[in-house]
CSV table of N, CA and C and ligand atoms in Angstrom, one decimal:
chain,number,residue,atom,x,y,z
H,10,UNK,N,-8.8,-19.6,-16.6
H,10,UNK,CA,-8.8,-17.2,-16.8
H,10,UNK,C,-8.1,-16.9,-15.6
H,11,UNK,N,-6.9,-16.2,-15.6
H,11,UNK,CA,-6.4,-15.5,-13.9
H,11,UNK,C,-6.6,-14.0,-14.4
H,12,UNK,N,-7.0,-13.5,-12.8
H,12,UNK,CA,-7.6,-11.9,-13.3
H,12,UNK,C,-6.4,-11.2,-12.4
H,13,UNK,N,-5.6,-10.7,-13.1
H,13,UNK,CA,-4.4,-9.3,-12.2
H,13,UNK,C,-4.7,-8.0,-12.3
H,14,UNK,N,-4.2,-7.7,-11.5
H,14,UNK,CA,-4.4,-5.8,-11.3
H,14,UNK,C,-3.0,-5.4,-11.6
H,15,UNK,N,-2.6,-4.7,-13.0
H,15,UNK,CA,-1.0,-4.6,-13.2
H,15,UNK,C,-1.0,-3.0,-13.1
H,16,UNK,N,-0.2,-2.6,-12.3
H,16,UNK,CA,-0.6,-0.7,-13.0
H,16,UNK,C,-1.4,0.0,-12.8
H,17,UNK,N,-2.0,-0.1,-11.9
H,17,UNK,CA,-3.4,-0.2,-11.7
H,17,UNK,C,-4.7,-0.9,-13.2
H,18,UNK,N,-4.6,-1.6,-13.9
H,18,UNK,CA,-5.8,-1.8,-14.8
H,18,UNK,C,-5.7,-3.5,-14.2
H,19,UNK,N,-7.0,-3.8,-14.3
H,19,UNK,CA,-7.3,-5.0,-14.2
H,19,UNK,C,-7.4,-5.8,-15.6
H,20,UNK,N,-6.6,-6.9,-15.9
H,20,UNK,CA,-5.7,-8.4,-16.7
H,20,UNK,C,-6.0,-9.4,-16.1
H,21,UNK,N,-6.8,-9.7,-17.7
H,21,UNK,CA,-7.0,-11.6,-17.8
H,21,UNK,C,-5.8,-12.4,-18.1
H,22,UNK,N,-5.8,-12.9,-17.7
H,22,UNK,CA,-4.7,-14.2,-18.3
H,22,UNK,C,-5.1,-15.5,-18.3
H,23,UNK,N,-4.1,-16.3,-19.7
H,23,UNK,CA,-5.1,-18.6,-19.5
H,23,UNK,C,-3.6,-18.3,-19.9
H,24,UNK,N,-2.8,-18.1,-18.7
H,24,UNK,CA,-1.7,-19.1,-18.6
H,24,UNK,C,-1.3,-19.7,-17.4
H,25,UNK,N,-1.0,-21.2,-17.0
H,25,UNK,CA,-1.0,-21.8,-15.8
H,25,UNK,C,-0.7,-21.2,-14.7
H,26,UNK,N,-1.2,-21.4,-13.5
H,26,UNK,CA,-0.9,-20.9,-12.3
H,26,UNK,C,0.4,-21.1,-11.5
H,27,UNK,N,0.9,-21.9,-12.1
H,27,UNK,CA,2.5,-21.3,-11.4
H,27,UNK,C,3.9,-21.0,-12.4
H,28,UNK,N,2.5,-20.5,-13.9
H,28,UNK,CA,3.2,-19.4,-14.9
H,28,UNK,C,3.9,-18.5,-14.0
H,29,UNK,N,5.9,-17.9,-14.0
H,29,UNK,CA,6.1,-16.8,-13.0
H,29,UNK,C,5.5,-15.4,-13.8
H,30,UNK,N,5.3,-14.3,-12.4
H,30,UNK,CA,5.0,-13.3,-13.3
H,30,UNK,C,5.9,-12.6,-14.3
H,31,UNK,N,7.2,-12.9,-14.7
H,31,UNK,CA,7.6,-12.3,-15.3
H,31,UNK,C,6.9,-12.6,-16.8
H,32,UNK,N,6.8,-14.1,-17.0
H,32,UNK,CA,7.2,-14.4,-18.6
H,32,UNK,C,5.5,-13.6,-18.7
H,33,UNK,N,4.6,-13.8,-17.9
H,33,UNK,CA,3.4,-13.5,-18.1
H,33,UNK,C,3.1,-11.9,-18.1
H,34,UNK,N,4.0,-11.2,-17.4
H,34,UNK,CA,4.1,-9.6,-18.0
H,34,UNK,C,5.5,-9.3,-19.4
H,35,UNK,N,5.5,-10.1,-19.9
H,35,UNK,CA,6.5,-9.5,-21.2
H,35,UNK,C,5.8,-10.6,-22.1
H,36,UNK,N,5.7,-12.2,-21.4
H,36,UNK,CA,4.8,-12.1,-23.2
H,36,UNK,C,3.5,-12.2,-23.1
H,37,UNK,N,2.8,-12.6,-22.2
H,37,UNK,CA,1.4,-11.7,-22.1
H,37,UNK,C,1.0,-10.9,-22.8
H,38,UNK,N,1.8,-9.8,-22.0
H,38,UNK,CA,1.2,-8.6,-21.8
H,38,UNK,C,1.9,-7.5,-22.8
H,39,UNK,N,3.0,-7.8,-23.0
H,39,UNK,CA,4.0,-6.9,-23.4
H,39,UNK,C,4.4,-5.9,-22.5
H,40,UNK,N,4.5,-6.1,-22.1
H,40,UNK,CA,5.3,-4.8,-20.5
H,40,UNK,C,6.7,-5.4,-20.4
H,41,UNK,N,7.5,-5.7,-21.1
H,41,UNK,CA,9.0,-5.8,-21.1
H,41,UNK,C,10.3,-4.8,-20.2
H,42,UNK,N,9.4,-3.7,-19.7
H,42,UNK,CA,10.6,-3.2,-18.9
H,42,UNK,C,11.0,-4.0,-17.6
H,43,UNK,N,10.1,-5.5,-17.3
H,43,UNK,CA,11.1,-5.8,-16.1
H,43,UNK,C,11.7,-7.3,-17.3
H,44,UNK,N,12.9,-7.6,-16.8
H,44,UNK,CA,14.4,-7.6,-17.2
H,44,UNK,C,14.4,-9.2,-17.0
H,45,UNK,N,14.8,-9.9,-17.5
H,45,UNK,CA,15.2,-11.1,-17.5
H,45,UNK,C,16.2,-11.4,-16.7
H,46,UNK,N,16.8,-12.3,-16.2
H,46,UNK,CA,18.3,-12.5,-15.9
H,46,UNK,C,18.7,-13.9,-15.7
H,47,UNK,N,18.7,-14.1,-14.7
H,47,UNK,CA,19.4,-15.6,-14.0
H,47,UNK,C,17.8,-16.0,-13.7
H,48,UNK,N,16.7,-15.7,-14.0
H,48,UNK,CA,15.4,-16.9,-13.5
H,48,UNK,C,15.4,-17.5,-12.5
H,49,UNK,N,16.4,-17.6,-11.4
H,49,UNK,CA,16.8,-17.9,-10.1
H,49,UNK,C,16.5,-17.8,-9.0
H,50,UNK,N,16.3,-16.4,-9.0
H,50,UNK,CA,16.0,-15.6,-8.2
H,50,UNK,C,17.6,-14.8,-7.2
H,51,UNK,N,18.3,-14.8,-7.9
H,51,UNK,CA,19.8,-14.5,-7.4
H,51,UNK,C,19.8,-12.5,-8.5
H,52,UNK,N,19.5,-12.4,-9.7
H,52,UNK,CA,20.4,-10.8,-9.7
H,52,UNK,C,19.4,-9.9,-9.9
H,53,UNK,N,18.3,-9.8,-9.5
H,53,UNK,CA,16.7,-8.6,-9.2
H,53,UNK,C,17.2,-7.9,-10.4
H,54,UNK,N,17.6,-8.5,-11.6
H,54,UNK,CA,16.9,-8.2,-12.9
H,54,UNK,C,15.6,-8.3,-13.2
H,55,UNK,N,14.6,-8.7,-12.3
H,55,UNK,CA,13.5,-8.8,-12.4
H,55,UNK,C,12.5,-8.4,-11.4
H,56,UNK,N,13.6,-7.1,-10.6
H,56,UNK,CA,12.2,-7.4,-9.8
H,56,UNK,C,10.9,-6.2,-9.6
H,57,UNK,N,10.1,-6.6,-9.4
H,57,UNK,CA,8.9,-5.7,-9.3
H,57,UNK,C,7.9,-5.7,-8.0
H,58,UNK,N,7.1,-5.2,-7.6
H,58,UNK,CA,6.7,-5.1,-6.4
H,58,UNK,C,5.2,-5.7,-6.6
H,59,UNK,N,4.4,-5.8,-5.6
H,59,UNK,CA,3.8,-7.2,-5.5
H,59,UNK,C,2.9,-6.2,-4.1
H,60,UNK,N,2.1,-5.7,-3.9
H,60,UNK,CA,1.4,-5.1,-3.2
H,60,UNK,C,2.9,-4.0,-1.9
H,61,UNK,N,3.7,-3.6,-3.1
H,61,UNK,CA,4.7,-2.6,-2.3
H,61,UNK,C,6.0,-3.2,-2.4
H,62,UNK,N,5.6,-4.7,-2.1
H,62,UNK,CA,7.4,-5.3,-1.5
H,62,UNK,C,7.9,-5.8,-2.9
H,63,UNK,N,9.2,-5.6,-2.4
H,63,UNK,CA,9.4,-5.8,-3.9
H,63,UNK,C,10.3,-7.3,-4.2
H,64,UNK,N,9.8,-7.3,-5.1
H,64,UNK,CA,10.0,-9.5,-5.2
H,64,UNK,C,10.2,-9.7,-6.8
H,65,UNK,N,11.4,-10.9,-6.8
H,65,UNK,CA,11.6,-11.5,-8.0
H,65,UNK,C,10.2,-11.7,-8.8
H,66,UNK,N,10.0,-11.4,-10.3
H,66,UNK,CA,9.4,-11.8,-11.2
H,66,UNK,C,9.2,-13.1,-11.4
H,67,UNK,N,10.5,-13.3,-11.7
H,67,UNK,CA,11.5,-15.0,-12.1
H,67,UNK,C,10.7,-16.0,-11.7
H,68,UNK,N,10.7,-15.9,-10.6
H,68,UNK,CA,10.5,-16.8,-8.9
H,68,UNK,C,8.6,-17.5,-8.4
H,69,UNK,N,8.0,-15.5,-8.8
H,69,UNK,CA,7.0,-15.8,-7.9
H,69,UNK,C,5.8,-16.3,-9.1
H,70,UNK,N,4.6,-17.2,-8.6
H,70,UNK,CA,3.7,-17.6,-9.8
H,70,UNK,C,2.7,-16.7,-10.0
H,71,UNK,N,1.9,-16.6,-10.6
H,71,UNK,CA,0.8,-15.5,-11.1
H,71,UNK,C,-0.1,-16.3,-9.7
H,72,UNK,N,-0.3,-17.1,-10.0
H,72,UNK,CA,-1.0,-17.4,-8.4
H,72,UNK,C,-1.1,-16.7,-7.5
H,73,UNK,N,0.2,-16.3,-7.2
H,73,UNK,CA,0.2,-15.2,-5.4
H,73,UNK,C,-0.1,-14.2,-6.2
H,74,UNK,N,0.2,-13.8,-7.1
H,74,UNK,CA,-0.8,-12.6,-7.0
H,74,UNK,C,-1.9,-11.8,-7.2
H,75,UNK,N,-3.0,-13.4,-7.0
H,75,UNK,CA,-4.4,-13.0,-7.5
H,75,UNK,C,-5.2,-11.9,-6.2
H,76,UNK,N,-5.2,-11.0,-6.1
H,76,UNK,CA,-6.0,-10.1,-5.2
H,76,UNK,C,-4.7,-9.3,-5.2
H,77,UNK,N,-3.7,-9.1,-5.4
H,77,UNK,CA,-2.6,-7.7,-4.9
H,77,UNK,C,-2.4,-7.1,-6.2
H,78,UNK,N,-1.6,-5.6,-5.6
H,78,UNK,CA,-1.9,-5.0,-6.9
H,78,UNK,C,0.4,-5.6,-7.2
H,79,UNK,N,0.2,-5.8,-8.7
H,79,UNK,CA,1.3,-5.7,-9.2
H,79,UNK,C,1.7,-4.3,-9.4
H,80,UNK,N,3.0,-4.2,-9.3
H,80,UNK,CA,3.4,-3.2,-10.4
H,80,UNK,C,5.1,-2.7,-11.0
H,81,UNK,N,4.8,-2.6,-11.8
H,81,UNK,CA,5.9,-2.7,-12.4
H,81,UNK,C,6.8,-1.3,-13.5
H,82,UNK,N,8.4,-1.4,-13.1
H,82,UNK,CA,8.9,-0.4,-14.1
H,82,UNK,C,8.6,0.7,-15.0
H,83,UNK,N,7.0,0.5,-15.5
H,83,UNK,CA,6.5,1.0,-16.6
H,83,UNK,C,5.7,2.5,-16.1
H,84,UNK,N,4.8,2.1,-14.8
H,84,UNK,CA,4.3,2.4,-13.3
H,84,UNK,C,5.4,3.6,-13.4
H,85,UNK,N,6.5,3.5,-12.5
H,85,UNK,CA,7.4,4.5,-12.0
H,85,UNK,C,7.7,6.0,-12.0
H,86,UNK,N,7.4,6.4,-13.2
H,86,UNK,CA,7.2,7.4,-13.5
H,86,UNK,C,5.9,8.5,-13.2
H,87,UNK,N,4.8,7.4,-12.5
H,87,UNK,CA,3.5,8.2,-12.2
H,87,UNK,C,3.2,8.1,-10.6
H,88,UNK,N,4.8,8.0,-10.2
H,88,UNK,CA,4.7,7.5,-8.6
H,88,UNK,C,5.7,8.6,-8.1
H,89,UNK,N,5.6,9.3,-7.3
H,89,UNK,CA,6.6,10.5,-6.6
H,89,UNK,C,7.5,9.7,-6.4
H,90,UNK,N,7.7,8.7,-5.6
H,90,UNK,CA,9.6,8.4,-5.3
H,90,UNK,C,10.1,8.2,-6.7
H,91,UNK,N,9.1,7.5,-7.5
H,91,UNK,CA,9.9,6.7,-8.4
H,91,UNK,C,11.0,7.9,-9.7
H,92,UNK,N,9.5,9.2,-9.9
H,92,UNK,CA,9.7,9.7,-10.9
H,92,UNK,C,10.9,10.2,-10.0
H,93,UNK,N,11.1,10.9,-9.0
H,93,UNK,CA,12.4,11.4,-8.3
H,93,UNK,C,13.0,10.6,-8.4
H,94,UNK,N,13.4,9.2,-8.2
H,94,UNK,CA,14.9,8.6,-8.4
H,94,UNK,C,14.9,8.4,-10.1
H,95,UNK,N,13.8,8.6,-11.1
H,95,UNK,CA,14.5,8.4,-12.1
H,95,UNK,C,15.4,9.7,-12.4
H,96,UNK,N,14.6,10.7,-12.3
H,96,UNK,CA,15.3,11.9,-11.9
H,96,UNK,C,17.3,12.0,-11.3
H,97,UNK,N,16.7,11.6,-9.9
H,97,UNK,CA,18.0,11.6,-9.1
H,97,UNK,C,19.4,10.4,-10.5
H,98,UNK,N,18.6,9.2,-11.1
H,98,UNK,CA,19.5,8.8,-11.7
H,98,UNK,C,19.9,8.7,-12.7
H,99,UNK,N,19.3,9.5,-13.6
H,99,UNK,CA,19.6,10.8,-14.5
H,99,UNK,C,20.8,11.0,-14.7
H,100,UNK,N,20.7,12.5,-12.7
H,100,UNK,CA,21.4,13.0,-12.4
H,100,UNK,C,23.1,12.8,-12.5
H,101,UNK,N,23.1,11.5,-11.7
H,101,UNK,CA,24.5,11.2,-11.3
H,101,UNK,C,24.6,10.1,-12.5
H,102,UNK,N,24.2,10.2,-13.1
H,102,UNK,CA,24.6,9.5,-14.5
H,102,UNK,C,24.7,7.9,-14.6
H,103,UNK,N,23.8,7.4,-13.4
H,103,UNK,CA,23.8,6.0,-12.6
H,103,UNK,C,23.4,5.0,-13.9
H,104,UNK,N,22.6,4.7,-15.2
H,104,UNK,CA,23.1,3.4,-15.6
H,104,UNK,C,24.0,3.7,-16.1
H,105,UNK,N,24.2,2.1,-17.3
H,105,UNK,CA,25.7,2.2,-18.2
H,105,UNK,C,25.3,1.5,-19.4
H,106,UNK,N,24.9,-0.1,-19.3
H,106,UNK,CA,24.4,-0.7,-20.4
H,106,UNK,C,22.8,-0.6,-20.2
H,107,UNK,N,22.6,-0.7,-18.7
H,107,UNK,CA,20.9,-0.5,-18.2
H,107,UNK,C,20.3,-0.9,-17.9
H,108,UNK,N,20.9,-2.4,-18.1
H,108,UNK,CA,19.6,-3.8,-18.4
H,108,UNK,C,19.1,-4.0,-17.1
H,109,UNK,N,20.2,-3.4,-15.8
H,109,UNK,CA,19.8,-4.2,-14.7
H,109,UNK,C,18.9,-3.4,-14.0
H,110,UNK,N,18.4,-1.7,-14.8
H,110,UNK,CA,18.2,-0.3,-13.8
H,110,UNK,C,17.2,-0.6,-13.6
H,111,UNK,N,16.4,-1.6,-14.1
H,111,UNK,CA,14.8,-1.1,-14.2
H,111,UNK,C,14.5,-2.1,-12.7
H,112,UNK,N,15.0,-2.9,-12.3
H,112,UNK,CA,15.1,-3.6,-11.2
H,112,UNK,C,16.0,-2.7,-10.0
H,113,UNK,N,16.7,-1.9,-10.4
H,113,UNK,CA,17.4,-1.4,-9.8
H,113,UNK,C,16.2,-0.1,-8.6
H,114,UNK,N,15.8,0.5,-9.2
H,114,UNK,CA,15.2,1.9,-9.2
H,114,UNK,C,13.7,0.8,-8.6
H,115,UNK,N,13.6,-0.6,-8.6
H,115,UNK,CA,12.3,-0.6,-8.1
H,115,UNK,C,12.5,-1.5,-6.9
H,116,UNK,N,13.7,-1.7,-6.5
H,116,UNK,CA,14.1,-2.1,-5.1
H,116,UNK,C,14.4,-1.3,-4.2
H,117,UNK,N,14.7,0.5,-4.9
H,117,UNK,CA,15.0,1.7,-4.6
H,117,UNK,C,13.9,2.0,-4.1
H,118,UNK,N,12.1,2.3,-4.9
H,118,UNK,CA,11.6,2.8,-4.1
H,118,UNK,C,10.8,1.8,-2.8
H,119,UNK,N,11.2,1.1,-2.9
H,119,UNK,CA,10.3,0.0,-2.2
H,119,UNK,C,11.3,0.2,-0.6
H,120,UNK,N,12.5,0.8,-0.8
H,120,UNK,CA,13.0,0.9,0.2
H,120,UNK,C,12.6,2.2,0.9
H,121,UNK,N,12.8,3.3,0.1
H,121,UNK,CA,12.6,4.5,0.5
H,121,UNK,C,11.4,4.7,0.9
H,122,UNK,N,9.8,4.2,0.3
H,122,UNK,CA,8.6,4.1,0.9
H,122,UNK,C,8.5,3.3,2.5
H,123,UNK,N,9.3,1.8,2.7
H,123,UNK,CA,10.0,1.6,4.0
H,123,UNK,C,10.6,2.5,4.6
H,124,UNK,N,11.5,2.9,4.8
H,124,UNK,CA,12.6,3.9,5.4
H,124,UNK,C,12.8,4.9,4.6
H,125,UNK,N,12.4,5.9,4.9
H,125,UNK,CA,12.4,7.2,4.2
H,125,UNK,C,13.9,8.2,4.0
H,126,UNK,N,14.0,7.3,5.4
H,126,UNK,CA,15.4,8.2,5.7
H,126,UNK,C,16.8,7.1,5.5
H,127,UNK,N,17.8,6.3,5.0
H,127,UNK,CA,18.0,4.7,4.7
H,127,UNK,C,19.6,5.5,5.7
H,128,UNK,N,20.3,4.3,6.5
H,128,UNK,CA,21.2,4.0,6.7
H,128,UNK,C,21.9,3.5,5.8
H,129,UNK,N,23.5,3.7,5.3
H,129,UNK,CA,24.0,2.8,4.2
H,129,UNK,C,23.6,1.5,4.5
H,130,UNK,N,23.1,0.5,6.2
H,130,UNK,CA,23.3,-0.1,6.0
H,130,UNK,C,22.2,-0.9,5.1
H,131,UNK,N,21.3,0.0,5.5
H,131,UNK,CA,19.5,-0.5,4.7
H,131,UNK,C,19.9,0.2,3.7
H,132,UNK,N,20.7,0.5,2.5
H,132,UNK,CA,20.1,0.4,1.5
H,132,UNK,C,21.6,-0.8,1.4
H,133,UNK,N,21.7,-1.6,2.2
H,133,UNK,CA,23.1,-2.1,1.9
H,133,UNK,C,22.1,-3.8,1.5
H,134,UNK,N,21.3,-3.3,2.6
H,134,UNK,CA,20.7,-4.6,2.6
H,134,UNK,C,19.7,-4.6,1.8
H,135,UNK,N,19.2,-3.4,1.7
H,135,UNK,CA,17.7,-3.6,0.2
H,135,UNK,C,18.5,-4.0,-1.0
H,136,UNK,N,19.3,-3.3,-1.2
H,136,UNK,CA,20.2,-3.1,-2.6
H,136,UNK,C,21.2,-4.4,-3.0
H,137,UNK,N,21.5,-5.3,-1.5
H,137,UNK,CA,22.3,-6.1,-2.1
H,137,UNK,C,21.8,-7.7,-3.2
H,138,UNK,N,20.8,-7.9,-3.2
H,138,UNK,CA,20.0,-8.9,-4.3
H,138,UNK,C,19.7,-8.4,-5.5
H,139,UNK,N,20.5,-7.6,-6.5
H,139,UNK,CA,20.1,-6.8,-6.7
H,139,UNK,C,21.8,-6.3,-7.9
H,140,UNK,N,21.5,-7.7,-8.7
H,140,UNK,CA,23.1,-6.9,-9.5
H,140,UNK,C,23.7,-6.4,-10.6
H,141,UNK,N,24.5,-5.8,-10.6
H,141,UNK,CA,25.0,-5.2,-11.9
H,141,UNK,C,26.5,-5.6,-12.4
H,142,UNK,N,26.4,-5.8,-12.9
H,142,UNK,CA,27.6,-6.4,-14.2
H,142,UNK,C,28.5,-4.8,-14.0
H,143,UNK,N,27.3,-4.3,-14.6
H,143,UNK,CA,28.3,-2.7,-15.0
H,143,UNK,C,28.7,-1.9,-13.7
H,144,UNK,N,29.4,-2.4,-12.7
H,144,UNK,CA,29.0,-2.0,-11.2
H,144,UNK,C,29.6,-0.1,-10.7
H,145,UNK,N,27.7,-0.4,-11.4
H,145,UNK,CA,26.3,1.7,-10.8
H,145,UNK,C,26.7,1.6,-9.2
H,146,UNK,N,27.2,0.7,-8.6
H,146,UNK,CA,26.5,0.4,-7.1
H,146,UNK,C,26.9,1.8,-6.6
H,147,UNK,N,28.0,2.6,-6.8
H,147,UNK,CA,28.6,3.9,-5.6
H,147,UNK,C,27.3,4.7,-5.7
H,148,UNK,N,27.0,5.1,-7.6
H,148,UNK,CA,26.1,6.0,-8.3
H,148,UNK,C,24.8,5.4,-7.9
H,149,UNK,N,24.4,4.8,-7.7
H,149,UNK,CA,23.1,4.1,-7.3
H,149,UNK,C,22.9,4.4,-5.9
H,150,UNK,N,23.7,4.1,-5.3
H,150,UNK,CA,24.2,4.5,-3.5
H,150,UNK,C,23.6,6.0,-3.3
H,151,UNK,N,24.3,6.5,-4.1
H,151,UNK,CA,24.6,8.4,-4.5
H,151,UNK,C,23.4,8.8,-4.7
H,152,UNK,N,22.1,8.3,-5.9
H,152,UNK,CA,21.1,8.8,-5.7
H,152,UNK,C,19.9,8.5,-5.1
H,153,UNK,N,19.9,7.4,-4.4
H,153,UNK,CA,18.8,7.4,-3.0
H,153,UNK,C,19.8,7.8,-1.7
H,154,UNK,N,20.3,7.9,-1.8
H,154,UNK,CA,20.7,9.3,-0.5
H,154,UNK,C,20.3,10.4,-1.1
H,155,UNK,N,20.1,11.4,-2.3
H,155,UNK,CA,19.9,12.3,-2.7
H,155,UNK,C,18.5,12.5,-3.1
H,156,UNK,N,17.6,11.6,-2.9
H,156,UNK,CA,16.2,11.4,-3.1
H,156,UNK,C,15.7,11.2,-1.3
H,157,UNK,N,16.6,10.5,-0.9
H,157,UNK,CA,16.0,10.3,0.9
H,157,UNK,C,16.2,12.0,1.1
H,158,UNK,N,17.3,13.1,1.1
H,158,UNK,CA,17.7,14.1,1.1
H,158,UNK,C,16.4,14.8,1.1
H,159,UNK,N,15.7,14.9,0.1
H,159,UNK,CA,15.0,15.4,-0.7
H,159,UNK,C,13.5,15.4,0.0
H,160,UNK,N,13.3,14.1,0.8
H,160,UNK,CA,11.8,14.5,1.7
H,160,UNK,C,11.1,14.5,0.8
H,161,UNK,N,11.6,14.2,-0.6
H,161,UNK,CA,9.8,13.3,-1.5
H,161,UNK,C,8.8,12.2,-0.3
H,162,UNK,N,7.4,12.3,-0.4
H,162,UNK,CA,6.4,11.8,0.2
H,162,UNK,C,6.0,11.3,-1.0
H,163,UNK,N,5.8,9.5,-0.1
H,163,UNK,CA,5.4,8.3,-1.5
H,163,UNK,C,3.8,8.8,-1.6
E,219,FES,S1,15.9,-12.7,-13.5
E,219,FES,FE1,14.7,-12.9,-11.4
E,219,FES,S2,16.0,-12.8,-9.6
E,219,FES,FE2,17.3,-13.3,-11.6
E,220,FES,S1,24.2,-1.2,-15.7
E,220,FES,FE1,24.6,-2.5,-16.5
E,220,FES,S2,23.9,-4.4,-16.2
E,220,FES,FE2,24.1,-2.4,-14.0
């Protein structure tokens, strides 16, 4: 049995220690907001936070999360920056098919918590691992800049 803290709540799972966090979230706990894309750490659709740092849950085993805080897209509306980003996302009409967007927002939250006033190069660096088949990159950058200009405190 493995004890995990997810979105502030304790969970116990009985899966092998090398099970990726992604499958634990989706298959064991029903938290399906985190998406499977490539399974190889290349697309960013499975992005979550581990102690506030954006990570790829498809290649991170649950053993790496023991004693740490897992945060998923389901928790975003309870986070000031997350809520501000969601609102900016809607205003800017960012989501198209939507598949990548949970991961995009998780990366954007981590960026703004680390760098409240990011330069374009900071945004590019932070978001470069999140791919979008629908090509929403320009609107994502605009939404991040909107929230940065609002000065929302993390
Ligand atoms: S599914 Fe994890 S990076 Fe693509
Ligand atoms: S909105 Fe469709 S993949 Fe990004």
